PDB file of C-alpha atoms in Angstrom:
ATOM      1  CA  UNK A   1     261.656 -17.857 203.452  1.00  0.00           C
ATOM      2  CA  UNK A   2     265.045 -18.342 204.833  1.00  0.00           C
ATOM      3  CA  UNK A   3     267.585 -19.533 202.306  1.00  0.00           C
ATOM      4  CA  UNK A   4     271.349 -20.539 202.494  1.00  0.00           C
ATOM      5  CA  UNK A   5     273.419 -19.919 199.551  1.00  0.00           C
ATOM      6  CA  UNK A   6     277.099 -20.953 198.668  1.00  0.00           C
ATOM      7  CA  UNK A   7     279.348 -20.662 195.933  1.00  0.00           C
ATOM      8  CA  UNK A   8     283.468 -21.820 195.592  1.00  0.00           C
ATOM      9  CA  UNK A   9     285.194 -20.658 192.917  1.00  0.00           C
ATOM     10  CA  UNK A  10     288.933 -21.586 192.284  1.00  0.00           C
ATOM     11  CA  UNK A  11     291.457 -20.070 189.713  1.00  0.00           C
ATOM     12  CA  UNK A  12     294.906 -21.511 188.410  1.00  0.00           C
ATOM     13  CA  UNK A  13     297.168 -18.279 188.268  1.00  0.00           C
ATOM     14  CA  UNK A  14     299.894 -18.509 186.305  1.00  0.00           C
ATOM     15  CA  UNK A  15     300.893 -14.414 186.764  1.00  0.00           C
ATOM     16  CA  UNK A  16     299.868 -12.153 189.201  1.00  0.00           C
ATOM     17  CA  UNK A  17     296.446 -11.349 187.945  1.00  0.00           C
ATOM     18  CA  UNK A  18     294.322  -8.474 189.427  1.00  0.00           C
ATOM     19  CA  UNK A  19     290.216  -9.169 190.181  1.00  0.00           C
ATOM     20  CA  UNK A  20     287.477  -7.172 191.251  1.00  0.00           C
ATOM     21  CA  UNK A  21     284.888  -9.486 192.961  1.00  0.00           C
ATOM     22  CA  UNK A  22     281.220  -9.260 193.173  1.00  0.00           C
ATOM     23  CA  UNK A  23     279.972 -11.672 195.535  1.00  0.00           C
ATOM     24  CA  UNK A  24     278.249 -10.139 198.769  1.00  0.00           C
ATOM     25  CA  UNK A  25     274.672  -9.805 198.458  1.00  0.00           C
ATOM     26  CA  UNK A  26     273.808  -6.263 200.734  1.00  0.00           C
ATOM     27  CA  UNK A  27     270.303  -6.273 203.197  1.00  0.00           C
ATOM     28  CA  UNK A  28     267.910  -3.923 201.511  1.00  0.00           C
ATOM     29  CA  UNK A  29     263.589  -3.743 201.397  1.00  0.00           C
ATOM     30  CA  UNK A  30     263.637  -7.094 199.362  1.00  0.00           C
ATOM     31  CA  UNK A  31     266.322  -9.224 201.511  1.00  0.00           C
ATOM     32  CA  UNK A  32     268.073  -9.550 204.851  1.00  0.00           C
ATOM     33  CA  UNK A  33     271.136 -11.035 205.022  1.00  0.00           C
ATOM     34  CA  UNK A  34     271.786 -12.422 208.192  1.00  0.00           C
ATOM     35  CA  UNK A  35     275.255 -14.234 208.651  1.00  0.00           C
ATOM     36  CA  UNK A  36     277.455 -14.329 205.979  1.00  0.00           C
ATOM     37  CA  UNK A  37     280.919 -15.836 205.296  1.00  0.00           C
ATOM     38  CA  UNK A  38     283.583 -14.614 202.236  1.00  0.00           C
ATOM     39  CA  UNK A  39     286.962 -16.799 202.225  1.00  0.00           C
ATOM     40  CA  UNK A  40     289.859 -16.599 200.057  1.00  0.00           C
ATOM     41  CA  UNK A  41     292.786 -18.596 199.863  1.00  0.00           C
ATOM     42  CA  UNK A  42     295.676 -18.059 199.949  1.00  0.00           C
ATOM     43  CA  UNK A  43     294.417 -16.583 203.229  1.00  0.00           C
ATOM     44  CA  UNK A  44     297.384 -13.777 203.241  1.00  0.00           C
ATOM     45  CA  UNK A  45     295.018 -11.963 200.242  1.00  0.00           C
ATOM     46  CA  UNK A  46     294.575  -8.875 200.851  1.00  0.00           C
ATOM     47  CA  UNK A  47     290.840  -7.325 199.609  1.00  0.00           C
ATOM     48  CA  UNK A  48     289.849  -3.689 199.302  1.00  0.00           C
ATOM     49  CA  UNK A  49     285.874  -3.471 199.098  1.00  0.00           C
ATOM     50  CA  UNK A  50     284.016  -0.348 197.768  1.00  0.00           C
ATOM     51  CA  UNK A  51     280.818   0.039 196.379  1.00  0.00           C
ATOM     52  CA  UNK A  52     280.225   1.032 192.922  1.00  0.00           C
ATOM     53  CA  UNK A  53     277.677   3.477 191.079  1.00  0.00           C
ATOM     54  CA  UNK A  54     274.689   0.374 191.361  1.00  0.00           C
ATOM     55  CA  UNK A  55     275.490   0.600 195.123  1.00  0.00           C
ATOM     56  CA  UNK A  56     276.991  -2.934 194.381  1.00  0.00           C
ATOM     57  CA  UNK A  57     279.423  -4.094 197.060  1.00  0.00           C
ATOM     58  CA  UNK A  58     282.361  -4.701 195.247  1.00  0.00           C
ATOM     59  CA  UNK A  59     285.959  -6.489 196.508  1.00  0.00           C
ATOM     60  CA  UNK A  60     289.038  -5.684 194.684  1.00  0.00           C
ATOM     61  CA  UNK A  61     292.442  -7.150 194.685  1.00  0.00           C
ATOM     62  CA  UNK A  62     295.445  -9.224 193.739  1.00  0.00           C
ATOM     63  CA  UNK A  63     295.652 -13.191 193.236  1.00  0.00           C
ATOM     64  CA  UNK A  64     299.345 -14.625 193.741  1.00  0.00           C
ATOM     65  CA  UNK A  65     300.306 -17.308 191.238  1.00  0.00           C
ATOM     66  CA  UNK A  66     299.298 -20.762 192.345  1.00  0.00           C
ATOM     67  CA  UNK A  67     296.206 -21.869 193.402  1.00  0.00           C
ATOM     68  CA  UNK A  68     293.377 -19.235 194.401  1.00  0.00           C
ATOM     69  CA  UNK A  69     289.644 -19.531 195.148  1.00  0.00           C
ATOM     70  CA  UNK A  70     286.982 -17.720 196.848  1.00  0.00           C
ATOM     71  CA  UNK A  71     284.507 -19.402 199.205  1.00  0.00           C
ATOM     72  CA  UNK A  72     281.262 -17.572 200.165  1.00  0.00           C
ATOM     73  CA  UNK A  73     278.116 -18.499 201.928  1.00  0.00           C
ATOM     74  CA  UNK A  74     274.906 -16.572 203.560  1.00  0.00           C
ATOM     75  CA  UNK A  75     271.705 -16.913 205.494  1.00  0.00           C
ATOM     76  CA  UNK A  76     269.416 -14.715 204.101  1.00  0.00           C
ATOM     77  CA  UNK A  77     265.274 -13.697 204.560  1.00  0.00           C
ATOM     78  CA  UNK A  78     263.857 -13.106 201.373  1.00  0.00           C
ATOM     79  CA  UNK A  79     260.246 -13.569 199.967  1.00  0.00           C
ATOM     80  CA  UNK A  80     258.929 -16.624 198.698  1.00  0.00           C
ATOM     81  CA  UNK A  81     256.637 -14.916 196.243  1.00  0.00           C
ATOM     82  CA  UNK A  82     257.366 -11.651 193.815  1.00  0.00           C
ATOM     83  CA  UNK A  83     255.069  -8.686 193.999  1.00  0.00           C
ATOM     84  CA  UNK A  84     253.427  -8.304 190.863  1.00  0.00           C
ATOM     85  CA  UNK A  85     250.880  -5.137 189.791  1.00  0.00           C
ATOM     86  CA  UNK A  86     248.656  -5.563 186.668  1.00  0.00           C
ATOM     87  CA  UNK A  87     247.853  -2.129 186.053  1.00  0.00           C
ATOM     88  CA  UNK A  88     250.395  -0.510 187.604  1.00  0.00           C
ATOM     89  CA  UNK A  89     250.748   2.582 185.394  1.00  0.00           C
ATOM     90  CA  UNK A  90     253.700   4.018 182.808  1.00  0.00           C
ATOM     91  CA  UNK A  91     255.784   6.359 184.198  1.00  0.00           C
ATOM     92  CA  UNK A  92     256.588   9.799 182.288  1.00  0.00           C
ATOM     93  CA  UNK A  93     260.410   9.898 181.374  1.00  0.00           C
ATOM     94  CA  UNK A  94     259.719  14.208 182.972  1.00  0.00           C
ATOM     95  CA  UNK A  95     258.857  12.835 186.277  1.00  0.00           C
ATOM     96  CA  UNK A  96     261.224   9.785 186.922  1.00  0.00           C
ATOM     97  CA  UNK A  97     264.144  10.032 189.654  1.00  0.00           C
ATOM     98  CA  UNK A  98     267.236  11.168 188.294  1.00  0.00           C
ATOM     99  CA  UNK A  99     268.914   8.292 189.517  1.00  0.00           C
ATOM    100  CA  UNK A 100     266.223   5.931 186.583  1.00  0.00           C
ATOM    101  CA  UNK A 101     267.196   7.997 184.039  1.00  0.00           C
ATOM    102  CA  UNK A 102     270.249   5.345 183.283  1.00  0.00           C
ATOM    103  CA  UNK A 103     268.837   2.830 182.804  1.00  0.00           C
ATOM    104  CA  UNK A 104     266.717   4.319 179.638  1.00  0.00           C
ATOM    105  CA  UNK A 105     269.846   4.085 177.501  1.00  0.00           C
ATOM    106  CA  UNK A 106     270.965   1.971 175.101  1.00  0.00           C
ATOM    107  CA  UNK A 107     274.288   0.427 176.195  1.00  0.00           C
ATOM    108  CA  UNK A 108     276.618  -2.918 175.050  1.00  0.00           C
ATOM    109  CA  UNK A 109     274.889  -5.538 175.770  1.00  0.00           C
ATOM    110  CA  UNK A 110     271.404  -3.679 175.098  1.00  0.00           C
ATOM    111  CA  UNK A 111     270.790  -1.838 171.950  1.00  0.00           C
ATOM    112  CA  UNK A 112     267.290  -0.807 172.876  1.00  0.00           C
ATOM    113  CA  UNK A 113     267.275   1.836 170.149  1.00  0.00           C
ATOM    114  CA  UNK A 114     266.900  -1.006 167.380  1.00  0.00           C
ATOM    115  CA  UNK A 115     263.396  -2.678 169.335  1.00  0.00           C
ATOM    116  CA  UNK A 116     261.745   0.383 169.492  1.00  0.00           C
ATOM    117  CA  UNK A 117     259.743  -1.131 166.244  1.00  0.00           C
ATOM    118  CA  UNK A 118     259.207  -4.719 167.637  1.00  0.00           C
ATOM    119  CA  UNK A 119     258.492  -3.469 171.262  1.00  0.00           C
ATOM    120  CA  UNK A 120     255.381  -1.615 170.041  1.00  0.00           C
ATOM    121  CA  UNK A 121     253.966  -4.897 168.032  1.00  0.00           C
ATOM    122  CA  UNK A 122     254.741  -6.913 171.134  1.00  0.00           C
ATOM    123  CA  UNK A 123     252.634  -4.343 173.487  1.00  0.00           C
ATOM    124  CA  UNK A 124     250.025  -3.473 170.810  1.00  0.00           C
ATOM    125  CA  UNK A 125     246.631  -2.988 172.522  1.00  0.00           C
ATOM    126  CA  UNK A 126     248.124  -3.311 176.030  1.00  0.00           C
ATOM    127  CA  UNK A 127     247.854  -0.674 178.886  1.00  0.00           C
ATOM    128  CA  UNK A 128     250.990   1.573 178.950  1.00  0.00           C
ATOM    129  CA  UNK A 129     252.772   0.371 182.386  1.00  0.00           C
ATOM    130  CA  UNK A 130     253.675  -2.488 183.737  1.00  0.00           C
ATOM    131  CA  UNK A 131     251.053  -4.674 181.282  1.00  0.00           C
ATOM    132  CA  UNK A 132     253.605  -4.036 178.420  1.00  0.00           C
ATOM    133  CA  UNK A 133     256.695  -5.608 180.017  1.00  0.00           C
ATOM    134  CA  UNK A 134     254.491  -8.229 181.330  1.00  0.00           C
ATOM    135  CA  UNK A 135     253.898  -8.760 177.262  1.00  0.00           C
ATOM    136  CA  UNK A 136     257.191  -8.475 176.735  1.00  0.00           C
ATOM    137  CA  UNK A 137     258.308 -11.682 179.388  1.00  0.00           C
ATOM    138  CA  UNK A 138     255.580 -13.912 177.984  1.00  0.00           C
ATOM    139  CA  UNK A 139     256.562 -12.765 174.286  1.00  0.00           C
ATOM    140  CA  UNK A 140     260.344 -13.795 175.287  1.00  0.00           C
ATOM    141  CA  UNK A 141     259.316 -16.894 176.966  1.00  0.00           C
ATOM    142  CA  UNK A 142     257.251 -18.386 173.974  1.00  0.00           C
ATOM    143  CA  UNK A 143     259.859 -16.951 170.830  1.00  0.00           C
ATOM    144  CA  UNK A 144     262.955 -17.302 172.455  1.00  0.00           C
ATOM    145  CA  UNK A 145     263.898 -20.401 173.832  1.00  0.00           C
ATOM    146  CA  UNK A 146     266.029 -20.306 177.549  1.00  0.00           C
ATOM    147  CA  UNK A 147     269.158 -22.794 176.703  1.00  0.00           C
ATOM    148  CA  UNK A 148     271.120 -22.826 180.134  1.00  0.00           C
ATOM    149  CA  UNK A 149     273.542 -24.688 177.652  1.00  0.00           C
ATOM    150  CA  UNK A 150     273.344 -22.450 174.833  1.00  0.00           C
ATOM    151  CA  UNK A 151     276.759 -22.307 173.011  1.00  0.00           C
ATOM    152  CA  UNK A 152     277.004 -18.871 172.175  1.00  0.00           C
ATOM    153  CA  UNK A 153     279.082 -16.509 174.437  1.00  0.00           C
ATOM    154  CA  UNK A 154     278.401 -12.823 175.726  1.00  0.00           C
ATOM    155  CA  UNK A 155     275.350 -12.015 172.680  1.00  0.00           C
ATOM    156  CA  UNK A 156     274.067  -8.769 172.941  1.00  0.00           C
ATOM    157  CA  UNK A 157     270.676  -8.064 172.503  1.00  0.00           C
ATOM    158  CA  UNK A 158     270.212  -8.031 168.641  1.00  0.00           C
ATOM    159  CA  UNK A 159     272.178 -11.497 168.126  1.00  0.00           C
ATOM    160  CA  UNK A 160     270.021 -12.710 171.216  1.00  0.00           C
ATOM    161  CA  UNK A 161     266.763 -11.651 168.840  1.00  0.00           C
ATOM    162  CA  UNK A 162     268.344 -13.472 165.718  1.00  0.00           C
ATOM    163  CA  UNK A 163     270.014 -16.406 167.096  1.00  0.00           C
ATOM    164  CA  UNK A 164     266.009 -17.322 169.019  1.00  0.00           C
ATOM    165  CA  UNK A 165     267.881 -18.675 172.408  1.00  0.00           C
ATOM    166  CA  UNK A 166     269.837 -17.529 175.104  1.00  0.00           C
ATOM    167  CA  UNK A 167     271.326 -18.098 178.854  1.00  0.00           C
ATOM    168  CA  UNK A 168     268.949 -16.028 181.424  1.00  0.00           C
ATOM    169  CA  UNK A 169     271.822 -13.017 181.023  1.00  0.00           C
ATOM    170  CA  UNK A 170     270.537 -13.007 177.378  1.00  0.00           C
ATOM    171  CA  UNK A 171     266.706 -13.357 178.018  1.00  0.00           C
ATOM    172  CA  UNK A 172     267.192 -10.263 180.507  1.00  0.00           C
ATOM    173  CA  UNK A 173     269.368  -8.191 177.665  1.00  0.00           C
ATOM    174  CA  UNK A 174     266.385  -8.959 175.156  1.00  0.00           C
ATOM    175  CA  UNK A 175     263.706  -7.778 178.111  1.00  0.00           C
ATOM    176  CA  UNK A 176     265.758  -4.918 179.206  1.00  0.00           C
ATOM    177  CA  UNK A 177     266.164  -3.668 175.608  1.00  0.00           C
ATOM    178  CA  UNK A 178     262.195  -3.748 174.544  1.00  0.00           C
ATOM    179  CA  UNK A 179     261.495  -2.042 177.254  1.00  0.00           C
ATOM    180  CA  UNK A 180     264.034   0.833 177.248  1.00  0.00           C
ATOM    181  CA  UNK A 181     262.814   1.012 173.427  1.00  0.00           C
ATOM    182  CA  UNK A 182     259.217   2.250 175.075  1.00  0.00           C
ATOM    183  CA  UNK A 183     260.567   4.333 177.574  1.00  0.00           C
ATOM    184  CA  UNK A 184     260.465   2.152 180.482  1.00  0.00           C
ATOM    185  CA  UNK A 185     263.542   1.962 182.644  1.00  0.00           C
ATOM    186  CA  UNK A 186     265.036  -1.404 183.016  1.00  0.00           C
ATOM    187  CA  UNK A 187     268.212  -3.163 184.502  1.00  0.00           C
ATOM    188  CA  UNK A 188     269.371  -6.076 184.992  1.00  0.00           C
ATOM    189  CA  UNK A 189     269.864  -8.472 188.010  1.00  0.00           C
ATOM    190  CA  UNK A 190     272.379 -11.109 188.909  1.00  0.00           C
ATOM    191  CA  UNK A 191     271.989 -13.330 192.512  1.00  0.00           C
ATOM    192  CA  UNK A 192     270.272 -16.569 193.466  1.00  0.00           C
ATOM    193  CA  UNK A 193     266.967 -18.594 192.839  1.00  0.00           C
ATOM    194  CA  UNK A 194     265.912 -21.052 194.787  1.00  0.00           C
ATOM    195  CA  UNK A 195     265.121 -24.597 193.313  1.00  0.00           C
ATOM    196  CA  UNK A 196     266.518 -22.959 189.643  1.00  0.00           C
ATOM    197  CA  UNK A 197     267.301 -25.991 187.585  1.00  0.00           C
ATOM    198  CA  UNK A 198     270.759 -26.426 186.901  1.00  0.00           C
ATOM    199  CA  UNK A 199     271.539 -24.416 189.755  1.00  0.00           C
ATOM    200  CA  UNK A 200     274.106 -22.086 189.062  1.00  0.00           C
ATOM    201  CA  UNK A 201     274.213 -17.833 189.762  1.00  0.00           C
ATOM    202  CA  UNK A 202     271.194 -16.333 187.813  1.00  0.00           C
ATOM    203  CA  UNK A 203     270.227 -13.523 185.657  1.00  0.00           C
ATOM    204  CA  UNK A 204     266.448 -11.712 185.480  1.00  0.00           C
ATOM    205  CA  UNK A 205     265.926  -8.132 185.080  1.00  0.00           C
ATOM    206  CA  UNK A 206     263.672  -5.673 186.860  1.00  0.00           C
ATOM    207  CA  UNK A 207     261.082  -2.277 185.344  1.00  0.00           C
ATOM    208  CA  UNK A 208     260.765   0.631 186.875  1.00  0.00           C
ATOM    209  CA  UNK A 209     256.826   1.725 186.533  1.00  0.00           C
ATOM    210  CA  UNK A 210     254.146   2.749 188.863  1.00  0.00           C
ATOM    211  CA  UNK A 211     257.033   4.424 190.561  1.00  0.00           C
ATOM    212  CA  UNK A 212     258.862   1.110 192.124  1.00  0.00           C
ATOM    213  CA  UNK A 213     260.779  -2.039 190.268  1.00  0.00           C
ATOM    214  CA  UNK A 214     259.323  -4.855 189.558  1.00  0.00           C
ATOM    215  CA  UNK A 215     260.936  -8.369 188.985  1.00  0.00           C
ATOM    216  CA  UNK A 216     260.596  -9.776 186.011  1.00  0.00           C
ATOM    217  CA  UNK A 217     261.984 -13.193 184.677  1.00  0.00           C
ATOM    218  CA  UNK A 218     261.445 -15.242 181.035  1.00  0.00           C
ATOM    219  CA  UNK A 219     263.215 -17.918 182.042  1.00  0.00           C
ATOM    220  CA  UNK A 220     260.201 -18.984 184.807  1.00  0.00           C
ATOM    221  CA  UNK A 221     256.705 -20.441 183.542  1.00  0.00           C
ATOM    222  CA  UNK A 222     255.488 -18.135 186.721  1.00  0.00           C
ATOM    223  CA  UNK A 223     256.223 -15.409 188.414  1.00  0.00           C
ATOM    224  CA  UNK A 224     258.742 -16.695 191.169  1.00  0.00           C
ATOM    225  CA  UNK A 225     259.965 -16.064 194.698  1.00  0.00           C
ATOM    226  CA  UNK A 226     263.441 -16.993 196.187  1.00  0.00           C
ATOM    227  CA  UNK A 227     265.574 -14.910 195.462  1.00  0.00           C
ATOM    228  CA  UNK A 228     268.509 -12.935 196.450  1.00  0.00           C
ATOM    229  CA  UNK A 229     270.239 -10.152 194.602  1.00  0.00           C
ATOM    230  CA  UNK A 230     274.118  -9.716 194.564  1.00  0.00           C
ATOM    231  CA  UNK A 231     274.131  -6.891 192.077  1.00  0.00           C
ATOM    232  CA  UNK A 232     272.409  -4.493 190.016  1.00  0.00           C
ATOM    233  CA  UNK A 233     273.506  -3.098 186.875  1.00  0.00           C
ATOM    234  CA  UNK A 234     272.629  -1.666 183.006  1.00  0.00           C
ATOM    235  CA  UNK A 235     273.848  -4.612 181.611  1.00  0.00           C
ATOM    236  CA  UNK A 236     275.911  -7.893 182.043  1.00  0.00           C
ATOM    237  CA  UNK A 237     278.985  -6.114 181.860  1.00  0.00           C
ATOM    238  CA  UNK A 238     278.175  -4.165 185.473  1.00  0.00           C
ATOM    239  CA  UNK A 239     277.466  -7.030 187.501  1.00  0.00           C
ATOM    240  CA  UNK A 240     279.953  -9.869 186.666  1.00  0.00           C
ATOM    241  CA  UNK A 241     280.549 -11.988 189.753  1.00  0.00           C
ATOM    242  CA  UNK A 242     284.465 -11.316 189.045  1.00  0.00           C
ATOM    243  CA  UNK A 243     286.363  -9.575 186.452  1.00  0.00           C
ATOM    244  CA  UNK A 244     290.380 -10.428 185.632  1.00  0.00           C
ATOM    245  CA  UNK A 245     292.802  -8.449 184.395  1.00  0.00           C
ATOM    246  CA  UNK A 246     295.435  -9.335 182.030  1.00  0.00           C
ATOM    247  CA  UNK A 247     295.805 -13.227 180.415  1.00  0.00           C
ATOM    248  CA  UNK A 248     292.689 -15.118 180.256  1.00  0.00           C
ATOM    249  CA  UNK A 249     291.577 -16.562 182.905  1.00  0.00           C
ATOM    250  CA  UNK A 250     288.546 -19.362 183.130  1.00  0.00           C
ATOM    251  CA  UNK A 251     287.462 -20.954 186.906  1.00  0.00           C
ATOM    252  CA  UNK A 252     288.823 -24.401 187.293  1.00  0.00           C
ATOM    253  CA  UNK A 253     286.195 -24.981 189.412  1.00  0.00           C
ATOM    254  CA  UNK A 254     282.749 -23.092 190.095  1.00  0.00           C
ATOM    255  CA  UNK A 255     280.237 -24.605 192.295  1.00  0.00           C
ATOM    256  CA  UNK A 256     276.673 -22.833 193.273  1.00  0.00           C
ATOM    257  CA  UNK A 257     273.833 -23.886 196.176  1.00  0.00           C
ATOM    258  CA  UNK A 258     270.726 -22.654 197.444  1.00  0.00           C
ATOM    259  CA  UNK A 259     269.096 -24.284 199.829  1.00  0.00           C
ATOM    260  CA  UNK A 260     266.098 -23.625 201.953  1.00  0.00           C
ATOM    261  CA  UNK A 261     266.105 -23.287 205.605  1.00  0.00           C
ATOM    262  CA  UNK A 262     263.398 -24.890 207.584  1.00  0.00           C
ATOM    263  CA  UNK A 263     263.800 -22.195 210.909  1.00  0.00           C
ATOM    264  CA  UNK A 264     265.784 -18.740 211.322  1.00  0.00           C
ATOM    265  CA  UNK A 265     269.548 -19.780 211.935  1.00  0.00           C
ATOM    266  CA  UNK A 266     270.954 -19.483 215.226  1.00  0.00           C
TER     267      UNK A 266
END
């Protein structure tokens, strides 16, 4: 399916304040993005991009005091279904690429070395592989309830597991962290979802078995197509759409929309 997305984001800056930016979504095997648009204002901004370990494309630089915001748009082909493998087998921690090996370890948001107990009751009498995480998303889905208006703020893991709801970024910390406590690579996603209700960015997170990632999301009844990635990372704290530097900062104004194309744009 062909999907448009947008986003504005504007700031009150009351002192120079230095950002990093992660807001392009890159063409890969699961999406192609085929126009795109990225405005700031003021429009004399200058913006460095790089891209970071996640091969995350990632736009760094300074926002004058006054009035700045960000502006962002793209057509892009993605699937309108999720591949999904019952079956699909565990993966030896010996023979995984190097480059998995990451995202086995406990980190901030995830502390998968205290569900290593509760991850094997979850996937008790399941088949080692992707049949345990699919445990795992319908074991989220019917103890932990997704809040999109859930008060708490950046919960790791554990305080995900004991307060019993979450945003999606603390659904996917939960997920991510069972599985890592089995030995099953895991990381999490931010991007788009079509027809997500409220619409706003979104969080999921993917496993690495049978030798490929697979989406998976506990937020979603079913398994789900639509969607675009902006950025991969171990945790929330690798793929924030923007990071500032110095005083706090919040968005005086943040506004997110998919919509679905009924032809290839021009």
């Amino acid at each position: 399916m062909w999907l448009r997305t947008s986003c504005y984001i504007s700031f009150d800056v009351s002192v120079e304040t230095p950002f990093i930016l992660m807001l392009r979504p890159r063409s890969g095997l699961q999406q192609w993005i085929a126009r795109e648009s990225y405005t700031l204002k003021p429009d004399n901004i200058i913006a460095v991009e790089y891209t970071d370990h996640y091969g995350n494309l990632c736009q760094r630089l300074t926002a004058p005091v006054g009035e700045f915001s960000i502006r962002t748009s793209a057509d892009v082909l993605t699937s309108d279904v999720i591949d999904v493998s019952p079956g699909a087998p565990f993966d030896e921690v010996q023979h995984l690429p190097t480059h998995v090996l990451t995202y086995l370890l406990p980190t901030r948001y995830c502390e998968s070395d205290y569900f290593i107990d509760l991850g094997k009751e979850i996937v008790a009498g399941m088949l080692p592989g992707y049949d345990q995480v699919a445990a795992i998303e319908r074991w989220i889905r019917e103890n932990i309830r997704f809040n999109p208006d859930a008060p708490h703020f950046q919960l790791s893991a554990v305080e995900v597991n004991r307060q019993g709801e979450g945003v999606c970024r603390d659904l996917a910390h939960l997920g991510i962290s069972l599985c890592r406590g089995l030995c099953i690579p895991a990381r999490m996603v931010v991007g788009y979802l079509y027809d997500l209700k409220p619409m706003d960015f979104h969080a999921w997170f993917e496993a690495y078995v049978g030798g490929r990632w697979y989406t998976f999301d506990p937020t979603q009844q079913s398994p789900k197509g639509g969607r675009i990635t902006v950025a991969y990372g171990r945790d929330a704290a690798d793929v924030a759409i923007f990071n500032q530097f110095g005083p706090t900062l919040y968005p005086r104004e943040m506004s997110v929309q998919v919509e679905k194309l009924a032809t290839a744009p021009e």
